[in-house]
Short mmCIF file of C-alpha atoms in Angstrom, two decimals:
data_model
loop_
_atom_site.label_atom_id
_atom_site.label_comp_id
_atom_site.label_asym_id
_atom_site.label_seq_id
_atom_site.Cartn_x
_atom_site.Cartn_y
_atom_site.Cartn_z
CA MET A 1 4.91 -8.35 -7.23
CA VAL A 2 1.72 -9.29 -8.97
CA THR A 3 -1.55 -8.69 -7.22
CA GLY A 4 -3.95 -9.94 -9.84
CA ALA A 5 -7.49 -9.33 -8.82
CA ALA A 6 -7.03 -6.14 -6.93
CA VAL A 7 -9.62 -5.21 -4.43
CA VAL A 8 -11.81 -2.20 -5.06
CA PHE A 9 -13.83 -0.41 -2.43
CA ALA A 10 -17.10 1.46 -2.39
CA GLN A 11 -18.59 3.43 0.44
CA LYS A 12 -22.36 3.73 0.93
CA GLY A 13 -23.95 6.60 2.67
CA ASP A 14 -22.87 10.16 2.10
CA GLY A 15 -22.32 9.82 -1.65
CA ASP A 16 -18.54 10.04 -1.28
CA ARG A 17 -16.93 7.54 -3.59
CA GLY A 18 -13.56 7.41 -1.93
CA PRO A 19 -10.54 9.69 -1.80
CA GLY A 20 -10.86 12.43 -4.37
CA GLY A 21 -14.61 11.72 -4.67
CA ASN A 22 -16.24 10.01 -7.64
CA GLY A 23 -14.28 6.80 -7.46
CA GLY A 24 -10.83 7.99 -6.49
CA PRO A 25 -7.97 5.51 -6.16
CA GLY A 26 -8.91 2.35 -4.32
CA PHE A 27 -12.58 3.16 -3.99
CA GLY A 28 -15.68 3.37 -6.14
CA ARG A 29 -16.16 1.48 -9.37
CA GLY A 30 -13.64 -0.95 -10.70
CA ARG A 31 -13.35 -3.94 -12.97
CA HIS A 32 -12.15 -6.19 -10.16
CA GLY A 33 -15.32 -6.29 -8.10
CA SER A 34 -16.10 -4.67 -4.80
CA PHE A 35 -14.47 -6.29 -1.84
CA LEU A 36 -15.74 -3.85 0.78
CA LYS A 37 -18.84 -2.52 -0.94
CA GLY A 38 -21.43 -1.69 1.68
CA ILE A 39 -18.94 -1.75 4.56
CA THR A 40 -18.69 1.65 6.23
CA LEU A 41 -15.05 2.61 6.57
CA THR A 42 -13.70 5.38 8.77
CA ASP A 43 -11.65 8.13 7.17
CA ASP A 44 -8.56 6.67 8.86
CA GLN A 45 -9.28 3.23 7.37
CA LYS A 46 -9.74 4.76 3.92
CA VAL A 47 -6.38 6.50 4.16
CA LYS A 48 -4.61 3.33 5.31
CA ILE A 49 -6.22 1.18 2.62
CA LYS A 50 -5.37 3.72 -0.07
CA ALA A 51 -1.75 3.63 1.15
CA ILE A 52 -1.69 -0.16 0.76
CA PHE A 53 -2.84 0.15 -2.84
CA GLU A 54 -0.39 2.94 -3.58
CA ALA A 55 2.51 0.94 -2.11
CA ASN A 56 1.70 -1.94 -4.48
CA LYS A 57 0.61 0.00 -7.57
CA ASP A 58 3.86 -0.05 -9.56
CA ALA A 59 4.52 -3.74 -8.89
CA ARG A 60 0.93 -4.60 -9.89
CA ARG A 61 1.25 -2.68 -13.15
CA ALA A 62 4.56 -4.35 -13.99
CA ASP A 63 3.17 -7.78 -13.30
CA PHE A 64 -0.03 -7.15 -15.27
CA ALA A 65 2.20 -6.12 -18.18
CA ALA A 66 4.23 -9.34 -17.79
CA MET A 67 1.01 -11.41 -17.82
CA LYS A 68 -0.06 -9.64 -21.00
CA VAL A 69 3.29 -10.51 -22.59
CA THR A 70 2.86 -14.20 -21.74
CA ARG A 71 -0.66 -14.19 -23.22
CA GLU A 72 0.73 -12.61 -26.39
CA LYS A 73 3.52 -15.23 -26.50
CA ILE A 74 0.94 -18.03 -26.31
CA GLU A 75 -1.11 -16.43 -29.08
CA ALA A 76 1.97 -16.08 -31.28
CA ALA A 77 3.18 -19.62 -30.56
CA THR A 78 -0.20 -21.10 -31.49
CA ALA A 79 -1.17 -18.81 -34.38
CA ASN A 80 -2.79 -20.51 -37.35
CA GLY A 81 -2.96 -23.83 -35.54
CA ALA A 82 0.78 -24.04 -34.93
CA PHE A 83 1.88 -26.04 -31.90
CA ASP A 84 5.34 -26.50 -30.46
CA GLU A 85 4.83 -28.34 -27.20
CA ALA A 86 8.19 -27.31 -25.73
CA ALA A 87 7.58 -23.63 -26.49
CA VAL A 88 4.01 -23.67 -25.17
CA THR A 89 5.12 -25.53 -22.03
CA ALA A 90 7.88 -22.98 -21.37
CA ILE A 91 5.44 -20.07 -21.78
CA ALA A 92 2.84 -21.81 -19.61
CA LYS A 93 5.42 -22.30 -16.85
CA GLU A 94 6.37 -18.63 -17.08
CA GLN A 95 2.73 -17.68 -16.76
CA ALA A 96 2.21 -20.10 -13.86
CA ASP A 97 5.10 -18.49 -11.97
CA LEU A 98 3.50 -15.08 -12.50
CA MET A 99 0.18 -16.42 -11.23
CA VAL A 100 1.81 -17.74 -8.06
CA THR A 101 3.30 -14.32 -7.44
CA THR A 102 -0.07 -12.72 -8.16
CA ILE A 103 -1.93 -14.86 -5.65
CA VAL A 104 0.67 -14.40 -2.91
CA ALA A 105 0.74 -10.61 -3.38
CA ARG A 106 -3.06 -10.36 -3.50
CA GLU A 107 -3.46 -12.33 -0.30
CA LYS A 108 -0.72 -10.29 1.39
CA MET A 109 -2.60 -7.09 0.52
CA ARG A 110 -5.86 -8.64 1.70
CA SER A 111 -4.20 -9.54 5.00
CA GLN A 112 -2.94 -5.99 5.43
CA ILE A 113 -6.44 -4.65 4.75
CA PHE A 114 -8.10 -7.11 7.13
CA ALA A 115 -5.71 -5.97 9.86
CA ILE A 116 -7.23 -2.50 9.54
CA LEU A 117 -10.84 -3.67 9.87
CA THR A 118 -12.82 -4.02 13.08
CA ASP A 119 -14.21 -7.39 14.17
CA GLU A 120 -17.69 -6.19 13.19
CA GLN A 121 -16.52 -5.23 9.69
CA LYS A 122 -14.80 -8.62 9.31
CA ALA A 123 -18.02 -10.38 10.33
CA GLN A 124 -19.98 -8.32 7.79
CA LEU A 125 -17.51 -9.33 5.08
CA GLU A 126 -17.77 -12.99 6.02
CA ALA A 127 -21.56 -12.79 5.81
CA LYS A 128 -21.32 -11.11 2.39
CA LYS A 129 -18.89 -13.80 1.22
CA THR A 130 -21.28 -16.56 2.32
CA GLU A 131 -24.20 -14.84 0.55
CA PHE A 132 -22.14 -14.44 -2.63
CA GLU A 133 -21.05 -18.08 -2.61
CA GLN A 134 -24.68 -19.14 -2.25
CA ARG A 135 -25.73 -16.92 -5.17
CA VAL A 136 -22.99 -18.44 -7.34
CA LYS A 137 -24.06 -21.94 -6.32
CA ASP A 138 -27.71 -21.14 -7.09
CA HIS A 139 -26.76 -19.58 -10.43
CA LYS A 140 -24.70 -22.58 -11.47
CA GLY A 141 -27.51 -24.88 -10.44
CA ARG A 142 -29.94 -23.09 -12.73
CA HIS A 143 -27.65 -22.77 -15.73
CA PHE A 144 -25.55 -25.90 -15.56
CA ALA A 145 -28.05 -28.46 -14.33
CA PRO A 146 -28.02 -31.70 -16.30
CA GLN A 147 -30.55 -31.67 -19.10
CA GLN A 148 -33.21 -34.33 -18.93
CA ASP A 149 -33.76 -36.30 -22.07
CA THR A 150 -37.23 -35.41 -23.23
CA ALA A 151 -37.10 -37.41 -26.46
CA PRO A 152 -39.91 -39.94 -26.70
CA VAL A 153 -38.88 -43.54 -26.14
CA ASN A 154 -40.05 -45.94 -28.89
#
């Protein structure tokens, strides 16, 4: 299974950065963001969440490798301006199938993790999600607002 944007966790407070300390598996820093950053997890929750990641680790790696192969196929098929529509379409469909699997697996993992959380933790996550969406909206508004024509009219 593909899990795509895996969730990474950080724990505030005692300086522990997850199992094994200093950003052990499933916790701490990661390139995929911080799904539960700032949410205090119990030791039991940490163990259960780590187990979810471990159970999916090999499938995630295999699917990430498959996605890399499809990207390389696209690059090869279009090198130096070449374009074979049938070949590119076939590769794109292969990649689309992988993306479907990725999204389904990611949401399945997310569901398993949410089942471990308390109602209060879920509410905290929802509030963080709303805040994040507002920040993105504000950011886009500043950087992608239509430019006003300031040229003088004759």
